[in-house]
Amino acid sequence: MRKLYVLLCLLLASPALPSYAADNGSWSVYPASSQIAARPYFYLSADPGTTIEDKVVVANKTGRPLTFRLYAADAYNTERDGGFAVRTVKERQRGVGAWAKPAKSRVTVPARGSVTVPFTLRVPEGAEPGDHPGALVALDERIDKGDGSVALGVQRAVGARVYLRVGGPALSAIAVENLRVTHHQPLVPGLGNSTATISYTLHNTGNVTLNPKVQLRAKGLFGRTLLARDLSKIPSELLPGQRVRLTEPWRGAPQLDWADVTLTASAKDTRESASASFFALPWLVPAVVFAVGVAAGALLVRARRGRARRSVPAPPSPPAAPTPSRPRSSPSARP
């Protein structure tokens, strides 16, 4: 059968002790360390118009030589869960991906060996102040085509994170957008569980990376607390300018109540809330009320028609026809 090849780029960027390297089991990428201490990532600071020089290490853990494409890339938050990801080599780069240049674009690393590559990061004069996250990526350009009638071609890559802060005013700001509550409940109250799905967007509107915390609160009629929860399924880092759409399930949502939901996001020097409301009412209740209303309306109309029939006056009887009178005979005149 015909095969369809799709290129997927995988970035593994979790630090592994003790080398603090981004590692996928076959190769790793990490900052070159001084003799004083190892660095988990590249933490760099520069003013607009300045240049930074540093070194990155690519280590091969396999028993054969490996060749990599080495490039710098901008970072972003994934739409699915807000994870840290980087642009592919073919995408347009605007920050670290455009400013950092490794001394070699391709490097061959011997079996179970490592190669240290210098790179230069030039911050342009007009660079915006604040954080510009990115990574230095070692990409294996070989495509694993897989097996089967429809195969997915996979490219693997590992990147060492770069946290660059450009000098200037730093603004920490977060927004909660498009808060919505979707409510699901059983047809018959008490027979089954009622659930709700709370969806919202976290938006970093500032120019520094945020480590957000999100609190979810819901109150019912008369101020009763229905839900109080600190959310855990949120991005650990929300990068500048990034939006992440998230959802939170609510099991045991009310089946008959008016609920006010408030979601509060906070980070260093910033805090914002958004609210939404919903009316929990089982479908059977309005259906019964509607049926009772229809029946009552029909009975009312029928009763009114019955009263109308009884109150209509009977039409008058036609007058009796007059009986003809006989003429009286006058006495005859006698002769």
Coordinates of C-alpha atoms in Angstrom, one line a residue:
M1 CA 0.0 0.0 0.0
R2 CA 0.9 3.6 -0.4
K3 CA 2.6 5.2 2.5
L4 CA 2.0 8.7 3.9
Y5 CA 5.0 10.3 5.7
V6 CA 4.5 13.0 8.3
L7 CA 7.4 14.8 9.9
L8 CA 7.2 15.1 13.6
C9 CA 9.7 16.9 15.7
L10 CA 10.1 15.8 19.3
L11 CA 11.7 18.0 21.9
L12 CA 12.8 16.5 25.2
A13 CA 13.7 19.1 27.7
S14 CA 13.6 17.6 31.1
P15 CA 16.7 18.0 33.2
A16 CA 18.4 14.8 34.3
L17 CA 20.7 14.7 37.3
P18 CA 23.5 15.1 37.9
S19 CA 24.5 16.6 34.5
Y20 CA 21.3 18.7 34.2
A21 CA 21.1 17.7 30.5
A22 CA 18.1 17.6 28.3
D23 CA 18.2 13.9 27.5
N24 CA 16.2 11.4 25.3
G25 CA 18.3 8.4 26.2
S26 CA 20.4 8.5 23.0
W27 CA 21.9 12.0 23.2
S28 CA 21.8 15.0 25.5
V29 CA 22.3 18.7 25.2
Y30 CA 23.4 21.0 28.0
P31 CA 25.4 24.2 28.8
A32 CA 29.1 23.9 29.1
S33 CA 29.9 24.2 32.8
S34 CA 32.7 25.9 34.5
Q35 CA 34.7 24.2 37.2
I36 CA 32.6 25.9 39.9
A37 CA 29.1 24.6 39.2
A38 CA 26.9 22.9 36.6
R39 CA 24.1 24.9 35.0
P40 CA 20.7 23.3 34.5
Y41 CA 19.9 25.7 31.6
F42 CA 21.3 28.9 30.0
Y43 CA 20.4 31.8 32.2
L44 CA 21.5 34.9 30.3
S45 CA 21.1 38.7 30.7
A46 CA 21.9 41.4 28.2
D47 CA 21.0 44.9 27.2
P48 CA 19.9 45.7 23.6
G49 CA 22.8 46.0 21.3
T50 CA 25.1 43.7 23.3
T51 CA 26.7 40.3 22.4
I52 CA 27.0 37.2 24.6
E53 CA 29.3 34.3 23.9
D54 CA 28.8 30.8 25.5
K55 CA 29.2 27.1 24.7
V56 CA 26.8 24.2 24.4
V57 CA 27.7 20.5 24.8
V58 CA 26.2 17.7 22.7
A59 CA 26.8 14.2 24.1
N60 CA 26.3 10.9 22.3
K61 CA 25.2 8.0 24.5
T62 CA 25.1 5.4 21.7
G63 CA 27.7 3.0 20.4
R64 CA 28.0 4.7 17.0
P65 CA 28.7 8.2 15.7
L66 CA 25.7 10.5 15.3
T67 CA 25.4 13.7 13.2
F68 CA 23.1 16.5 14.3
R69 CA 21.7 19.7 12.9
L70 CA 22.5 22.3 15.6
Y71 CA 20.3 25.4 15.6
A72 CA 18.7 28.0 18.0
A73 CA 14.9 28.2 18.3
D74 CA 12.2 30.3 20.0
A75 CA 10.1 28.7 22.8
Y76 CA 6.3 28.7 23.2
N77 CA 3.6 27.1 25.3
T78 CA 1.8 24.1 23.7
E79 CA -1.9 24.4 23.1
R80 CA -2.7 21.0 24.6
D81 CA -1.3 21.5 28.1
G82 CA 0.9 24.6 28.1
G83 CA 4.2 22.6 28.1
F84 CA 7.5 24.2 27.1
A85 CA 8.2 23.6 23.4
V86 CA 10.4 25.2 20.7
R87 CA 9.9 26.1 17.0
T88 CA 11.2 23.7 14.3
V89 CA 14.1 24.6 12.1
K90 CA 11.8 25.5 9.3
E91 CA 9.6 27.9 11.3
R92 CA 10.3 31.7 11.5
Q93 CA 12.3 32.7 14.5
R94 CA 12.0 36.1 16.1
G95 CA 13.9 36.1 19.4
V96 CA 16.6 33.7 20.6
G97 CA 16.1 31.6 17.5
A98 CA 17.1 34.6 15.3
W99 CA 19.8 36.1 17.6
A100 CA 21.8 33.0 18.6
K101 CA 24.2 31.4 16.1
P102 CA 26.2 28.2 16.9
A103 CA 29.7 28.1 15.4
K104 CA 28.7 24.9 13.6
S105 CA 25.3 24.2 12.0
R106 CA 26.1 20.5 11.8
V107 CA 28.2 18.4 14.2
T108 CA 29.2 14.7 14.3
V109 CA 29.6 13.3 17.8
P110 CA 31.7 10.1 18.2
A111 CA 30.2 7.1 19.9
R112 CA 29.9 7.6 23.7
G113 CA 31.6 11.0 23.3
S114 CA 30.7 14.7 23.4
V115 CA 31.4 17.8 21.4
T116 CA 31.5 21.4 22.8
V117 CA 30.3 24.0 20.3
P118 CA 30.6 27.8 20.9
F119 CA 27.7 30.1 20.0
T120 CA 27.2 33.8 19.8
L121 CA 24.0 35.6 20.8
R122 CA 23.6 39.1 19.5
V123 CA 20.8 41.1 21.0
P124 CA 19.6 43.8 18.5
E125 CA 19.3 47.4 19.4
G126 CA 15.5 47.4 19.1
A127 CA 15.0 44.3 21.2
E128 CA 12.0 44.5 23.5
P129 CA 12.8 44.3 27.2
G130 CA 11.8 41.3 29.2
D131 CA 12.1 37.5 28.8
H132 CA 12.9 35.8 25.5
P133 CA 12.9 32.1 26.1
G134 CA 14.3 29.6 23.6
A135 CA 16.6 26.6 23.2
L136 CA 19.7 25.3 21.5
V137 CA 18.6 22.2 19.7
A138 CA 20.4 19.1 18.4
L139 CA 18.2 17.6 15.7
D140 CA 18.7 14.1 14.2
E141 CA 17.7 14.7 10.6
R142 CA 17.2 11.1 9.9
I143 CA 13.5 10.2 9.5
D144 CA 12.2 7.0 11.1
K145 CA 9.5 5.9 8.6
G146 CA 8.1 3.2 10.8
D147 CA 6.1 0.2 9.5
G148 CA 2.5 -0.4 8.3
S149 CA 0.4 0.7 5.4
V150 CA 0.3 4.3 6.7
A151 CA 3.6 5.3 8.4
L152 CA 4.5 8.4 10.3
G153 CA 8.0 9.7 9.8
V154 CA 9.6 10.9 13.0
Q155 CA 12.5 13.2 13.7
R156 CA 13.9 13.4 17.2
A157 CA 15.4 16.5 18.7
V158 CA 16.8 17.5 22.1
G159 CA 17.1 21.1 23.3
A160 CA 18.9 22.9 26.1
R161 CA 16.7 25.7 27.3
V162 CA 17.8 29.3 27.0
Y163 CA 16.3 31.9 29.4
L164 CA 17.3 35.3 28.1
R165 CA 16.3 38.5 29.8
V166 CA 16.8 41.8 27.9
G167 CA 17.3 44.8 30.1
G168 CA 14.6 47.4 30.5
P169 CA 11.2 47.7 32.2
A170 CA 9.8 44.3 33.4
L171 CA 6.0 43.9 33.5
S172 CA 4.3 41.0 35.2
A173 CA 0.7 40.6 34.1
I174 CA -1.8 37.8 33.7
A175 CA -5.3 37.6 32.3
V176 CA -8.1 35.1 32.6
E177 CA -10.2 35.0 29.4
N178 CA -13.2 33.2 28.0
L179 CA -14.3 31.5 31.2
R180 CA -17.2 29.1 30.4
V181 CA -19.1 26.4 32.4
T182 CA -20.7 23.5 30.6
H183 CA -23.1 21.6 32.9
H184 CA -24.2 18.0 32.6
Q185 CA -26.7 16.3 34.9
P186 CA -29.0 13.2 35.0
L187 CA -32.6 13.4 33.7
V188 CA -34.0 12.3 37.0
P189 CA -32.6 14.2 40.1
G190 CA -30.7 11.9 42.4
L191 CA -30.3 9.1 39.8
G192 CA -26.7 9.6 38.6
N193 CA -23.9 12.1 39.0
S194 CA -24.0 15.7 38.0
T195 CA -20.8 17.1 36.4
A196 CA -19.5 20.3 34.9
T197 CA -16.6 21.3 32.7
I198 CA -14.9 24.6 33.4
S199 CA -12.8 26.0 30.5
Y200 CA -10.7 29.1 30.5
T201 CA -7.7 30.8 28.9
L202 CA -4.6 31.9 30.7
H203 CA -2.9 34.8 28.9
N204 CA 0.5 36.2 29.8
T205 CA 0.0 39.9 28.9
G206 CA 3.3 41.0 30.3
N207 CA 6.9 40.6 29.2
V208 CA 8.3 38.2 31.8
T209 CA 7.8 34.5 32.3
L210 CA 5.2 33.7 35.0
N211 CA 4.8 30.7 37.3
P212 CA 1.0 30.9 37.7
K213 CA -1.3 29.6 40.4
V214 CA -5.0 29.1 39.8
Q215 CA -7.8 28.9 42.4
L216 CA -11.3 27.8 41.5
R217 CA -14.2 28.7 43.8
A218 CA -18.0 28.2 43.3
K219 CA -20.8 29.4 45.5
G220 CA -24.5 28.5 45.5
L221 CA -27.6 30.2 46.7
F222 CA -27.2 32.2 50.0
G223 CA -23.4 32.1 49.7
R224 CA -23.0 28.3 50.3
T225 CA -19.5 27.1 49.2
L226 CA -19.9 24.4 46.5
L227 CA -16.3 24.1 45.4
A228 CA -12.9 25.3 46.6
R229 CA -9.9 24.0 44.7
D230 CA -6.3 24.9 43.9
L231 CA -5.8 23.7 40.3
S232 CA -2.7 21.6 39.5
K233 CA -3.1 21.0 35.7
I234 CA -1.7 24.3 34.7
P235 CA 1.6 25.2 33.0
S236 CA 4.6 25.5 35.3
E237 CA 5.8 28.4 33.1
L238 CA 3.6 30.7 31.1
L239 CA 5.9 32.5 28.6
P240 CA 5.4 36.1 27.6
G241 CA 2.6 36.7 25.2
Q242 CA 1.4 33.1 25.3
R243 CA -2.2 31.9 25.6
V244 CA -3.1 28.5 26.9
R245 CA -6.7 27.0 26.8
L246 CA -7.3 24.8 29.8
T247 CA -10.2 22.7 31.2
E248 CA -11.0 21.6 34.7
P249 CA -13.6 18.9 35.5
W250 CA -16.1 19.3 38.4
R251 CA -17.6 16.1 39.6
G252 CA -20.5 16.3 42.0
A253 CA -21.7 19.7 40.6
P254 CA -25.1 20.8 41.9
Q255 CA -28.3 19.3 40.4
L256 CA -30.6 22.1 41.6
D257 CA -29.0 25.4 42.4
W258 CA -27.7 28.7 41.1
A259 CA -23.9 28.6 41.0
D260 CA -21.4 31.4 40.7
V261 CA -18.0 30.2 39.5
T262 CA -14.9 32.4 40.1
L263 CA -11.4 31.5 38.8
T264 CA -8.5 33.5 40.1
A265 CA -5.0 33.4 38.5
S266 CA -2.0 34.8 40.3
A267 CA 1.7 35.1 39.9
K268 CA 4.4 37.4 41.2
D269 CA 3.1 41.0 41.3
T270 CA -0.1 40.1 39.3
R271 CA -3.5 38.7 40.1
E272 CA -6.8 38.6 38.1
S273 CA -10.2 36.9 38.4
A274 CA -13.1 36.0 36.1
S275 CA -16.6 34.8 36.9
A276 CA -19.4 32.9 35.3
S277 CA -22.8 31.6 36.5
F278 CA -25.1 28.8 35.6
F279 CA -28.5 27.5 36.7
A280 CA -28.6 23.8 37.6
L281 CA -32.0 22.4 36.9
P282 CA -32.7 18.8 35.9
W283 CA -34.4 18.3 32.6
L284 CA -37.3 16.4 34.2
V285 CA -38.3 19.3 36.3
P286 CA -39.1 21.7 33.5
A287 CA -40.6 18.9 31.5
V288 CA -43.0 18.0 34.3
V289 CA -43.8 21.7 34.9
F290 CA -44.4 22.1 31.2
A291 CA -46.7 19.1 31.0
V292 CA -48.6 20.2 34.1
G293 CA -48.9 23.7 32.6
V294 CA -50.2 22.3 29.3
A295 CA -52.8 20.1 31.2
A296 CA -53.9 22.9 33.4
G297 CA -54.2 25.2 30.4
A298 CA -56.3 22.6 28.6
L299 CA -58.6 22.1 31.6
L300 CA -58.9 25.9 32.0
V301 CA -59.9 26.4 28.4
R302 CA -62.4 23.5 28.6
A303 CA -64.0 25.0 31.8
R304 CA -64.3 28.4 30.2
R305 CA -66.0 27.0 27.2
G306 CA -68.5 25.1 29.4
R307 CA -69.3 28.3 31.3
A308 CA -69.7 30.2 28.1
R309 CA -72.2 27.7 26.8
R310 CA -74.3 27.9 30.0
S311 CA -74.4 31.7 30.1
V312 CA -75.6 32.2 26.5
P313 CA -79.4 33.4 26.6
A314 CA -82.0 31.3 24.8
P315 CA -83.4 32.9 21.7
P316 CA -87.0 34.4 22.1
S317 CA -90.0 32.3 20.8
P318 CA -91.7 33.6 17.7
P319 CA -95.1 35.3 18.3
A320 CA -98.2 33.2 17.8
A321 CA -100.2 33.8 14.7
P322 CA -103.5 35.7 15.3
T323 CA -106.7 33.6 15.1
P324 CA -109.2 34.9 12.6
S325 CA -112.4 36.4 14.2
R326 CA -115.9 35.5 12.9
P327 CA -118.0 38.4 11.7
R328 CA -121.0 39.1 13.9
S329 CA -124.4 38.8 12.3
S330 CA -126.6 41.8 12.6
P331 CA -130.3 41.3 13.4
S332 CA -132.3 41.4 10.2
A333 CA -134.8 44.2 9.9
R334 CA -138.2 43.0 10.1
P335 CA -140.6 44.3 7.6

